[in-house]
Short mmCIF file of C-alpha atoms in Angstrom, two decimals:
data_model
loop_
_atom_site.label_atom_id
_atom_site.label_comp_id
_atom_site.label_asym_id
_atom_site.label_seq_id
_atom_site.Cartn_x
_atom_site.Cartn_y
_atom_site.Cartn_z
CA UNK G 1 20.49 5.72 35.00
CA UNK G 2 22.24 3.06 32.95
CA UNK G 3 23.10 -0.39 34.18
CA UNK G 4 24.79 -3.11 32.14
CA UNK G 5 25.02 -6.52 33.74
CA UNK G 6 27.29 -9.00 32.02
CA UNK G 7 26.14 -7.90 28.58
CA UNK G 8 27.35 -9.76 25.51
CA UNK G 9 26.51 -9.01 21.92
CA UNK G 10 27.77 -11.14 19.05
CA UNK G 11 27.13 -10.16 15.45
CA UNK G 12 26.58 -13.29 13.38
CA UNK G 13 28.52 -15.28 12.58
CA UNK G 14 31.10 -14.55 15.26
CA UNK G 15 32.07 -10.87 15.45
CA UNK G 16 32.22 -9.71 19.02
CA UNK G 17 30.32 -6.47 19.60
CA UNK G 18 30.46 -6.42 23.38
CA UNK G 19 31.76 -9.11 25.69
CA UNK G 20 30.63 -9.46 29.30
CA UNK G 21 30.31 -5.76 29.94
CA UNK G 22 29.12 -4.70 33.35
CA UNK G 23 28.95 -1.06 34.37
CA UNK G 24 26.81 1.47 36.10
CA UNK G 25 26.28 5.11 35.17
CA UNK G 26 24.60 7.32 37.76
CA UNK G 27 22.03 9.95 37.07
CA UNK G 28 23.61 13.30 36.20
CA UNK G 29 27.02 11.90 35.29
CA UNK G 30 29.05 13.00 32.30
CA UNK G 31 30.76 9.99 30.79
CA UNK G 32 33.17 9.59 27.90
CA UNK G 33 33.15 6.33 26.05
CA UNK G 34 36.52 5.92 24.33
CA UNK G 35 38.28 3.28 22.31
CA UNK G 36 39.49 2.54 18.78
CA UNK G 37 37.09 1.86 15.92
CA UNK G 38 35.40 -1.50 16.31
CA UNK G 39 35.97 -1.51 20.06
CA UNK G 40 32.26 -1.62 20.80
CA UNK G 41 31.29 2.03 21.34
CA UNK G 42 28.60 2.01 18.71
CA UNK G 43 27.32 -1.37 19.84
CA UNK G 44 27.00 0.06 23.33
CA UNK G 45 24.95 2.99 22.08
CA UNK G 46 22.80 0.94 19.72
CA UNK G 47 21.96 -1.40 22.60
CA UNK G 48 20.95 1.56 24.76
CA UNK G 49 18.41 2.86 22.27
CA UNK G 50 17.27 -0.69 21.49
CA UNK G 51 18.32 -0.58 17.86
CA UNK G 52 19.74 -4.02 18.50
CA UNK G 53 19.31 -6.52 21.30
CA UNK G 54 21.96 -8.15 23.45
CA UNK G 55 22.52 -11.89 23.32
CA UNK G 56 23.23 -12.23 27.02
CA UNK G 57 22.97 -10.14 30.14
CA UNK G 58 20.70 -7.37 31.30
CA UNK G 59 20.45 -3.70 30.32
CA UNK G 60 18.51 -1.32 32.50
CA UNK G 61 17.88 2.25 31.35
CA UNK G 62 16.03 4.68 33.61
CA UNK G 63 14.78 1.79 35.69
CA UNK G 64 13.44 -0.14 32.69
CA UNK G 65 14.73 -3.55 31.76
CA UNK G 66 15.15 -3.39 27.99
CA UNK G 67 14.75 -7.14 27.71
CA UNK G 68 11.16 -7.01 28.82
CA UNK G 69 10.36 -3.84 26.89
CA UNK G 70 7.61 -4.51 24.35
CA UNK G 71 8.52 -3.42 20.85
CA UNK G 72 5.65 -0.94 20.65
CA UNK G 73 7.09 0.82 23.67
CA UNK G 74 10.48 1.41 22.06
CA UNK G 75 9.45 4.82 20.65
CA UNK G 76 8.58 5.93 24.18
CA UNK G 77 11.99 4.79 25.43
CA UNK G 78 13.64 6.82 22.68
CA UNK G 79 11.74 9.95 23.58
CA UNK G 80 13.53 9.80 26.92
CA UNK G 81 16.91 9.50 25.27
CA UNK G 82 18.25 12.38 23.24
CA UNK G 83 20.59 11.25 20.48
CA UNK G 84 23.32 13.21 18.74
CA UNK G 85 25.36 11.67 15.96
CA UNK G 86 28.53 12.37 14.05
CA UNK G 87 26.53 12.82 10.84
CA UNK G 88 23.88 14.97 12.59
CA UNK G 89 20.97 12.94 11.17
CA UNK G 90 18.85 15.97 10.39
CA UNK G 91 15.89 15.76 8.05
CA UNK G 92 17.27 17.59 5.04
CA UNK G 93 13.91 18.75 3.80
CA UNK G 94 13.02 20.51 7.03
CA UNK G 95 14.31 23.78 8.42
CA UNK G 96 16.27 23.94 11.67
CA UNK G 97 13.08 24.92 13.46
CA UNK G 98 11.04 22.11 11.85
CA UNK G 99 13.71 19.58 12.75
CA UNK G 100 13.49 20.56 16.39
CA UNK G 101 9.70 20.68 16.20
CA UNK G 102 9.62 17.17 14.78
CA UNK G 103 10.83 15.72 18.09
CA UNK G 104 7.93 17.52 19.77
CA UNK G 105 5.28 16.68 17.18
CA UNK G 106 6.22 13.01 17.47
CA UNK G 107 5.20 13.06 21.11
CA UNK G 108 1.87 14.61 20.16
CA UNK G 109 2.95 18.12 21.18
CA UNK G 110 2.29 20.46 18.29
CA UNK G 111 0.79 23.25 20.33
CA UNK G 112 1.73 26.90 20.49
CA UNK G 113 3.64 26.22 23.68
CA UNK G 114 5.83 23.68 21.96
CA UNK G 115 6.59 26.13 19.16
CA UNK G 116 7.79 28.57 21.75
CA UNK G 117 9.84 25.81 23.33
CA UNK G 118 11.48 24.92 20.02
CA UNK G 119 12.31 28.56 19.34
CA UNK G 120 13.76 28.93 22.82
CA UNK G 121 15.97 25.90 22.56
CA UNK G 122 17.29 27.08 19.20
CA UNK G 123 18.13 30.40 20.76
CA UNK G 124 19.82 28.53 23.59
CA UNK G 125 22.17 26.73 21.19
CA UNK G 126 22.85 30.07 19.52
CA UNK G 127 20.86 29.53 16.33
CA UNK G 128 17.83 31.70 16.98
CA UNK G 129 18.59 33.72 13.88
CA UNK G 130 18.94 30.67 11.63
CA UNK G 131 15.82 28.75 12.57
CA UNK G 132 14.44 29.00 9.03
CA UNK G 133 17.59 27.69 7.39
CA UNK G 134 17.76 24.23 5.90
CA UNK G 135 20.53 21.86 7.00
CA UNK G 136 22.46 22.32 3.74
CA UNK G 137 22.55 26.05 4.40
CA UNK G 138 24.20 25.53 7.78
CA UNK G 139 27.81 24.79 8.69
CA UNK G 140 28.73 21.49 10.30
CA UNK G 141 28.90 23.04 13.75
CA UNK G 142 25.53 24.71 13.25
CA UNK G 143 23.96 21.48 12.07
CA UNK G 144 25.30 19.71 15.11
CA UNK G 145 23.83 22.38 17.34
CA UNK G 146 20.45 21.90 15.67
CA UNK G 147 20.72 18.19 16.32
CA UNK G 148 21.59 18.85 19.96
CA UNK G 149 18.63 21.20 20.22
CA UNK G 150 16.42 18.46 18.82
CA UNK G 151 17.86 15.89 21.21
CA UNK G 152 17.35 18.15 24.21
CA UNK G 153 14.03 19.84 23.43
CA UNK G 154 12.06 17.17 25.29
CA UNK G 155 14.44 17.51 28.28
CA UNK G 156 15.30 13.82 28.28
CA UNK G 157 16.98 12.41 31.36
CA UNK G 158 19.67 10.86 29.15
CA UNK G 159 21.57 12.31 26.21
CA UNK G 160 23.77 10.13 24.06
CA UNK G 161 26.29 11.64 21.70
CA UNK G 162 28.07 9.36 19.23
CA UNK G 163 31.22 11.14 18.03
CA UNK G 164 29.43 14.49 17.97
CA UNK G 165 32.63 16.37 17.18
CA UNK G 166 34.00 13.81 14.74
CA UNK G 167 33.37 15.97 11.70
CA UNK G 168 34.13 19.33 13.23
CA UNK G 169 37.20 21.52 13.63
CA UNK G 170 38.68 21.97 17.14
CA UNK G 171 37.14 25.40 17.82
CA UNK G 172 33.67 24.30 16.75
CA UNK G 173 34.11 21.12 18.73
CA UNK G 174 34.82 23.13 21.81
CA UNK G 175 31.54 25.00 21.36
CA UNK G 176 29.66 21.74 21.04
CA UNK G 177 31.35 20.38 24.13
CA UNK G 178 30.38 23.44 26.11
CA UNK G 179 26.83 22.96 25.01
CA UNK G 180 26.83 19.35 26.17
CA UNK G 181 28.43 20.45 29.42
CA UNK G 182 25.64 22.95 30.00
CA UNK G 183 23.04 20.31 29.24
CA UNK G 184 24.72 18.06 31.78
CA UNK G 185 24.50 20.88 34.31
CA UNK G 186 20.70 20.78 34.05
CA UNK G 187 20.81 17.29 35.47
CA UNK G 188 20.73 15.33 32.24
CA UNK G 189 23.03 12.36 32.10
CA UNK G 190 25.38 12.69 29.15
CA UNK G 191 27.15 9.79 27.51
CA UNK G 192 29.57 10.68 24.77
CA UNK G 193 31.46 8.29 22.57
CA UNK G 194 34.51 9.96 21.10
CA UNK G 195 37.90 9.73 19.46
CA UNK G 196 38.77 13.25 20.48
CA UNK G 197 41.76 12.73 22.76
CA UNK G 198 42.33 16.42 23.46
CA UNK G 199 38.76 16.99 24.49
CA UNK G 200 38.68 14.07 26.87
CA UNK G 201 41.96 15.07 28.43
CA UNK G 202 40.77 18.62 28.91
CA UNK G 203 37.38 17.80 30.42
CA UNK G 204 38.61 15.32 33.04
CA UNK G 205 35.41 13.39 33.41
CA UNK G 206 34.64 9.76 33.89
CA UNK G 207 36.16 7.72 31.11
CA UNK G 208 35.11 4.24 30.12
CA UNK G 209 37.55 2.70 27.67
CA UNK G 210 36.49 -0.19 25.45
CA UNK G 211 38.69 -2.51 23.47
CA UNK G 212 37.55 -5.53 21.55
CA UNK G 213 34.17 -5.33 23.17
CA UNK G 214 35.53 -5.35 26.72
CA UNK G 215 35.77 -2.59 29.30
CA UNK G 216 39.51 -2.14 29.75
CA UNK G 217 39.36 0.94 31.96
CA UNK G 218 36.78 2.86 33.94
CA UNK G 219 38.21 5.96 35.58
CA UNK G 220 36.44 8.59 37.62
CA UNK G 221 38.41 11.57 36.28
CA UNK G 222 40.35 10.09 33.45
CA UNK G 223 42.10 11.09 30.27
CA UNK G 224 41.84 9.55 26.83
CA UNK G 225 44.85 7.29 27.30
CA UNK G 226 46.30 5.64 30.39
CA UNK G 227 47.49 8.16 32.94
CA UNK T 1 -6.78 17.69 14.21
CA UNK T 2 -3.28 19.13 14.47
CA UNK T 3 -1.99 15.67 13.80
CA UNK T 4 -4.04 15.10 10.66
CA UNK T 5 -2.99 18.40 9.13
CA UNK T 6 0.62 17.56 10.05
CA UNK T 7 0.33 14.20 8.26
CA UNK T 8 -1.27 15.79 5.21
CA UNK T 9 1.41 18.44 5.07
CA UNK T 10 4.12 15.81 5.38
CA UNK T 11 2.56 13.62 2.70
CA UNK T 12 2.00 16.31 0.10
CA UNK T 13 5.32 17.93 0.88
CA UNK T 14 7.19 14.75 0.16
CA UNK T 15 5.10 13.99 -2.93
CA UNK T 16 6.25 17.32 -4.29
CA UNK T 17 9.82 16.89 -3.10
CA UNK T 18 10.24 13.38 -4.47
CA UNK T 19 8.44 14.29 -7.65
CA UNK T 20 10.45 11.87 -9.75
CA UNK T 21 9.36 8.92 -7.62
CA UNK T 22 5.84 10.33 -7.49
CA UNK T 23 5.72 10.36 -11.27
CA UNK T 24 7.18 6.85 -11.48
CA UNK T 25 4.55 5.54 -9.08
CA UNK T 26 1.80 7.48 -10.86
CA UNK T 27 2.79 6.00 -14.21
CA UNK T 28 2.87 2.50 -12.73
CA UNK T 29 -0.57 2.90 -11.23
CA UNK T 30 -1.84 4.49 -14.40
CA UNK T 31 -0.60 1.66 -16.64
CA UNK T 32 -1.86 -1.07 -14.33
CA UNK T 33 -5.28 0.50 -14.04
CA UNK T 34 -5.47 1.12 -17.79
CA UNK T 35 -4.86 -2.57 -18.42
CA UNK T 36 -7.25 -3.59 -15.67
CA UNK T 37 -9.85 -1.14 -16.89
CA UNK T 38 -9.39 -2.33 -20.46
CA UNK T 39 -10.03 -5.89 -19.37
CA UNK T 40 -13.05 -4.84 -17.33
CA UNK T 41 -14.53 -2.97 -20.27
CA UNK T 42 -13.81 -5.96 -22.50
CA UNK T 43 -15.51 -8.29 -20.00
CA UNK T 44 -18.60 -6.12 -19.78
CA UNK T 45 -18.82 -5.69 -23.53
CA UNK T 46 -18.36 -9.36 -24.42
CA UNK T 47 -20.73 -10.25 -21.63
CA UNK T 48 -23.38 -8.03 -23.13
CA UNK T 49 -22.70 -9.44 -26.58
CA UNK T 50 -22.90 -13.01 -25.30
CA UNK T 51 -26.14 -12.23 -23.52
CA UNK T 52 -27.54 -10.94 -26.74
CA UNK T 53 -26.54 -14.12 -28.51
CA UNK T 54 -27.91 -16.23 -25.71
CA UNK T 55 -31.20 -14.43 -25.96
CA UNK T 56 -31.54 -15.71 -29.47
CA UNK T 57 -31.82 -19.22 -28.11
CA UNK T 58 -35.50 -20.02 -28.30
CA UNK T 59 -37.67 -23.07 -28.33
CA UNK T 60 -39.83 -24.01 -31.27
CA UNK T 61 -42.58 -26.53 -30.53
CA UNK T 62 -44.03 -28.13 -33.70
CA UNK T 63 -47.52 -29.46 -33.35
CA UNK T 64 -48.85 -32.60 -35.00
CA UNK T 65 -50.41 -32.24 -38.44
CA UNK T 66 -52.37 -35.38 -38.95
CA UNK T 67 -54.80 -34.50 -37.55
CA UNK T 68 -54.14 -30.86 -36.70
CA UNK T 69 -54.87 -29.99 -33.07
CA UNK T 70 -58.13 -28.28 -32.32
CA UNK T 71 -58.29 -24.60 -31.51
CA UNK T 72 -59.20 -25.54 -27.96
CA UNK T 73 -56.12 -27.73 -27.52
CA UNK T 74 -53.97 -24.91 -28.86
CA UNK T 75 -55.56 -22.43 -26.46
CA UNK T 76 -54.93 -24.73 -23.48
CA UNK T 77 -51.29 -25.11 -24.44
CA UNK T 78 -50.94 -21.37 -25.01
CA UNK T 79 -52.24 -20.71 -21.48
CA UNK T 80 -49.93 -23.31 -20.04
CA UNK T 81 -46.87 -21.83 -21.72
CA UNK T 82 -47.59 -18.29 -20.62
CA UNK T 83 -48.10 -19.46 -17.04
CA UNK T 84 -44.49 -20.73 -16.75
CA UNK T 85 -42.20 -18.24 -15.00
CA UNK T 86 -39.24 -19.18 -17.23
CA UNK T 87 -41.02 -17.93 -20.31
CA UNK T 88 -40.43 -14.39 -21.38
CA UNK T 89 -42.72 -14.38 -24.40
CA UNK T 90 -44.33 -16.85 -26.73
CA UNK T 91 -46.17 -16.65 -29.99
CA UNK T 92 -48.35 -19.06 -31.88
CA UNK T 93 -47.50 -19.53 -35.54
CA UNK T 94 -50.39 -20.94 -37.52
CA UNK T 95 -49.97 -23.29 -40.48
CA UNK T 96 -50.78 -20.43 -42.83
CA UNK T 97 -48.26 -18.10 -41.24
CA UNK T 98 -45.64 -20.83 -41.48
CA UNK T 99 -46.31 -21.28 -45.17
CA UNK T 100 -46.25 -17.55 -45.70
CA UNK T 101 -42.82 -17.35 -44.06
CA UNK T 102 -41.49 -20.15 -46.19
CA UNK T 103 -42.76 -18.42 -49.30
CA UNK T 104 -41.03 -15.24 -48.25
CA UNK T 105 -37.82 -17.12 -47.67
CA UNK T 106 -37.99 -18.62 -51.14
CA UNK T 107 -39.41 -15.61 -52.90
CA UNK T 108 -36.82 -16.07 -55.66
CA UNK T 109 -38.23 -19.39 -56.74
CA UNK T 110 -42.02 -19.42 -56.31
CA UNK T 111 -42.25 -22.50 -58.61
CA UNK T 112 -41.43 -24.70 -55.60
CA UNK T 113 -44.86 -24.05 -54.18
CA UNK T 114 -46.85 -24.56 -57.40
CA UNK T 115 -47.23 -28.27 -56.91
CA UNK T 116 -48.59 -27.89 -53.38
CA UNK T 117 -52.21 -28.95 -53.13
CA UNK T 118 -52.53 -28.53 -49.37
CA UNK T 119 -50.47 -26.94 -46.59
CA UNK T 120 -48.06 -29.60 -45.22
CA UNK T 121 -46.46 -27.34 -42.61
CA UNK T 122 -47.18 -27.76 -38.91
CA UNK T 123 -48.37 -25.00 -36.61
CA UNK T 124 -45.90 -24.14 -33.89
CA UNK T 125 -45.16 -22.19 -30.71
CA UNK T 126 -42.07 -20.01 -30.56
CA UNK T 127 -40.95 -19.46 -27.00
CA UNK T 128 -38.37 -16.96 -25.73
CA UNK T 129 -36.98 -17.51 -22.25
CA UNK T 130 -36.09 -15.24 -19.38
CA UNK T 131 -32.93 -17.21 -18.67
CA UNK T 132 -31.70 -19.02 -21.77
CA UNK T 133 -29.95 -21.56 -19.53
CA UNK T 134 -33.35 -23.06 -18.61
CA UNK T 135 -33.95 -24.17 -22.18
CA UNK T 136 -33.50 -27.88 -21.31
CA UNK T 137 -36.03 -27.82 -18.52
CA UNK T 138 -38.70 -26.01 -20.50
CA UNK T 139 -38.21 -28.15 -23.59
CA UNK T 140 -38.58 -31.34 -21.57
CA UNK T 141 -42.09 -30.37 -20.48
CA UNK T 142 -43.39 -30.92 -23.98
CA UNK T 143 -42.20 -34.49 -24.14
CA UNK T 144 -45.04 -36.95 -24.53
CA UNK T 145 -47.64 -34.27 -25.05
CA UNK T 146 -50.33 -35.67 -27.37
CA UNK T 147 -50.46 -32.72 -29.72
CA UNK T 148 -46.72 -32.11 -29.89
CA UNK T 149 -44.79 -33.57 -32.76
CA UNK T 150 -41.31 -32.24 -32.15
CA UNK T 151 -39.45 -29.79 -29.90
CA UNK T 152 -36.49 -27.97 -31.39
CA UNK T 153 -34.17 -25.61 -29.64
CA UNK T 154 -30.88 -26.23 -31.33
CA UNK T 155 -29.78 -28.24 -28.33
CA UNK T 156 -26.22 -28.70 -29.49
CA UNK T 157 -25.77 -25.11 -30.49
CA UNK T 158 -27.17 -23.95 -27.20
CA UNK T 159 -24.99 -26.31 -25.19
CA UNK T 160 -21.88 -25.30 -27.08
CA UNK T 161 -22.68 -21.65 -26.70
CA UNK T 162 -23.23 -21.96 -22.98
CA UNK T 163 -20.07 -23.97 -22.52
CA UNK T 164 -18.15 -21.29 -24.40
CA UNK T 165 -19.65 -18.35 -22.56
CA UNK T 166 -19.12 -19.97 -19.16
CA UNK T 167 -15.51 -20.66 -20.02
CA UNK T 168 -14.97 -17.18 -21.39
CA UNK T 169 -16.28 -15.67 -18.18
CA UNK T 170 -14.08 -17.86 -16.02
CA UNK T 171 -11.00 -17.04 -18.05
CA UNK T 172 -11.65 -13.34 -17.75
CA UNK T 173 -12.16 -13.63 -14.02
CA UNK T 174 -8.86 -15.45 -13.60
CA UNK T 175 -7.16 -12.92 -15.83
CA UNK T 176 -8.48 -10.04 -13.76
CA UNK T 177 -7.31 -11.61 -10.50
CA UNK T 178 -3.84 -12.29 -11.92
CA UNK T 179 -3.65 -8.79 -13.27
CA UNK T 180 -4.59 -7.34 -9.88
CA UNK T 181 -1.78 -9.29 -8.22
CA UNK T 182 0.73 -8.16 -10.81
CA UNK T 183 -0.38 -4.56 -10.34
CA UNK T 184 0.05 -4.72 -6.57
CA UNK T 185 3.50 -6.27 -6.88
CA UNK T 186 4.55 -3.70 -9.43
CA UNK T 187 3.32 -0.80 -7.38
CA UNK T 188 4.61 -2.01 -4.04
CA UNK T 189 7.97 -2.42 -5.74
CA UNK T 190 7.93 1.11 -7.07
CA UNK T 191 6.88 2.46 -3.70
CA UNK T 192 9.49 0.32 -1.98
CA UNK T 193 12.08 1.95 -4.21
CA UNK T 194 10.84 5.36 -3.28
CA UNK T 195 10.84 4.44 0.39
CA UNK T 196 14.29 2.93 0.09
CA UNK T 197 15.47 6.29 -1.13
CA UNK T 198 14.02 7.71 2.07
CA UNK T 199 15.38 5.03 4.36
CA UNK T 200 17.46 7.62 6.18
CA UNK T 201 14.42 9.75 6.80
CA UNK T 202 12.55 6.82 8.35
CA UNK T 203 15.61 5.94 10.43
CA UNK T 204 15.78 9.45 11.84
CA UNK T 205 12.06 9.45 12.62
CA UNK T 206 12.52 6.24 14.57
CA UNK T 207 15.50 7.63 16.45
CA UNK T 208 13.53 10.65 17.58
CA UNK T 209 10.91 8.30 18.98
CA UNK T 210 8.20 8.33 16.33
CA UNK T 211 5.81 5.41 16.61
CA UNK T 212 5.35 3.19 13.57
CA UNK T 213 1.93 4.60 12.87
CA UNK T 214 3.23 8.13 13.11
CA UNK T 215 5.73 7.28 10.39
CA UNK T 216 3.27 5.22 8.40
CA UNK T 217 0.43 7.70 8.02
CA UNK T 218 2.15 10.19 5.70
CA UNK T 219 3.36 7.32 3.54
CA UNK T 220 -0.11 5.82 3.41
CA UNK T 221 -1.60 9.17 2.45
CA UNK T 222 1.02 9.44 -0.28
CA UNK T 223 0.22 5.96 -1.57
CA UNK T 224 -3.51 6.59 -1.51
CA UNK T 225 -3.10 9.92 -3.30
CA UNK T 226 -0.90 8.42 -6.00
CA UNK T 227 -3.26 5.44 -6.36
CA UNK T 228 -6.30 7.67 -6.63
CA UNK T 229 -4.82 10.13 -9.09
CA UNK T 230 -3.30 7.39 -11.28
CA UNK T 231 -6.60 5.51 -11.28
CA UNK T 232 -8.55 8.67 -12.03
CA UNK T 233 -6.56 9.45 -15.16
CA UNK T 234 -6.57 5.80 -16.20
CA UNK T 235 -10.35 5.57 -15.77
CA UNK T 236 -10.88 8.67 -17.86
CA UNK T 237 -8.65 7.24 -20.61
CA UNK T 238 -10.26 3.79 -20.57
CA UNK T 239 -13.85 5.00 -20.54
CA UNK T 240 -13.15 7.73 -23.08
CA UNK T 241 -11.52 5.22 -25.40
CA UNK T 242 -14.40 2.80 -24.89
CA UNK T 243 -16.93 5.49 -25.70
CA UNK T 244 -15.07 6.41 -28.86
CA UNK T 245 -14.55 2.80 -30.00
CA UNK T 246 -18.14 1.74 -29.36
CA UNK T 247 -19.29 4.68 -31.41
CA UNK T 248 -17.00 3.81 -34.28
CA UNK T 249 -17.86 0.13 -34.23
CA UNK T 250 -21.60 0.62 -34.17
CA UNK T 251 -21.31 3.15 -36.99
CA UNK T 252 -19.28 0.88 -39.23
CA UNK T 253 -20.44 -2.58 -38.25
CA UNK T 254 -24.12 -2.09 -37.78
CA UNK T 255 -24.86 -5.82 -37.95
CA UNK T 256 -22.94 -6.42 -34.71
CA UNK T 257 -25.73 -4.69 -32.79
CA UNK T 258 -23.12 -3.37 -30.38
CA UNK T 259 -24.80 -2.87 -27.03
CA UNK T 260 -24.07 0.81 -26.46
CA UNK T 261 -24.70 0.76 -22.75
CA UNK T 262 -22.81 -2.47 -22.13
CA UNK T 263 -20.28 -0.84 -19.80
CA UNK T 264 -21.72 0.51 -16.55
CA UNK T 265 -19.60 3.67 -16.35
CA UNK T 266 -20.29 4.48 -12.71
CA UNK T 267 -19.57 0.96 -11.53
CA UNK T 268 -16.35 0.71 -13.55
CA UNK T 269 -15.23 4.11 -12.25
CA UNK T 270 -15.89 3.12 -8.67
CA UNK T 271 -14.13 -0.22 -9.09
CA UNK T 272 -11.06 1.28 -10.74
CA UNK T 273 -10.73 4.13 -8.24
CA UNK T 274 -11.16 1.71 -5.34
CA UNK T 275 -8.55 -0.62 -6.80
CA UNK T 276 -6.21 2.32 -7.30
CA UNK T 277 -6.61 3.48 -3.70
CA UNK T 278 -6.23 -0.04 -2.33
CA UNK T 279 -3.09 -0.85 -4.30
CA UNK T 280 -1.63 2.55 -3.43
CA UNK T 281 -2.20 2.00 0.28
CA UNK T 282 -1.19 -1.67 0.16
CA UNK T 283 1.91 -0.78 -1.81
CA UNK T 284 2.95 1.78 0.78
CA UNK T 285 2.28 -0.51 3.69
CA UNK T 286 4.13 -3.44 2.11
CA UNK T 287 6.98 -1.24 0.96
CA UNK T 288 7.40 0.34 4.37
CA UNK T 289 7.20 -2.86 6.36
CA UNK T 290 10.83 -3.88 6.36
CA UNK T 291 12.07 -0.42 7.25
CA UNK T 292 9.86 -0.18 10.31
CA UNK T 293 11.42 -3.21 11.95
CA UNK T 294 13.59 -2.08 14.90
#
């Protein structure tokens, strides 16, 4: 699903984003990306969705070499990657339903079927009754569930979550985690960057630890810290 | 179809939502178009005035007096003059008519003419031209003619007038172009501000996988709408004001012979609306450009 080969990213003038990172994430895996702030987690994610480009090395996502990806094709890459962020990134002027619909309309799918799909996915994340609410009328956990619904409505093969529980209390976080877990069960690869030690320790999934832009640990069923 | 209605909904929704920015952009377009329209109206009006002045440039051909030309010679010349395409109209002024005119001019002091035993004034042709700029060419044709004494067309006055009108037109043209550039800069800046305020929105659209054109269309529709509406109001104000002013001027300054239909209303309206739409769209496109990268 994801393949990094000797990838280096330097932010001018000389801040190291990632340094010689090589790793391979299989289809259907659930992977935690851990590490302190500035360790390279965000750089990793931004490279994956081609927000930035690496200086050296190769990145292959879903069989596509991002280096040779034409810029007009980037939107199509992103439609195959669902993204969930710490700050939810919802369009504040649209209802929960419209936010989910937006991801469908963008792909040219504004039919009756897609409306049904959007309603279904909102029900799936437990927000069927709040589909007409605007983001500022929803709690943090609810907003995050809308954003997950939006990320998953196209059934992308890859879902990236950047600190999705960073702003949420432990109980709400647990709900979000369960949601991501269920999404993973459908065969979608899930990559989650997080600071949430307890969560990582509880889930016992693959853990990739970054520090100073380097992979310092890659463990099949790891915890947040060294075992 | 679904797409277009989606874009329209998006565009008008955000115009309403960001009403403060909408108003700011509208005012900018309005002011720019008012100034542009004012200049246009001024150009058309002065142009019409200048044309009127230019039309007063005519050629007077004085015929020899000693001896006076025969009626036949006069008739030949008359035919010749009317056959030239440059000539709009011409009239033959006989010696008697010339004297009559002079007497009218000096009606206050008829004693001047008491000592006259014969009529010393020459007969003449007065020629009006289609294009006053051809005055040199037409005048030159009389040179060396056996019955012509002198050709007068106020050469210096004509030359000066033409030099002035040409220059005035050029200046106005440059002014209009500069003004257009300033308007576009001003509007693209305003729109850039409004887009900057919605940077987050654009960022999210990109993250969800919207293509650049998908993001651009609603913004373009917004820009075009703002440009059109701003220009519409501005056009109404400019033309209304022009109508009122022309009326007042021609009432109070009758001697100016203000050309009432100097400003082609339809043309000016079309130009101003088109400019409004173009700067609205261009402003959006330019303003959006840097946010669409990556």
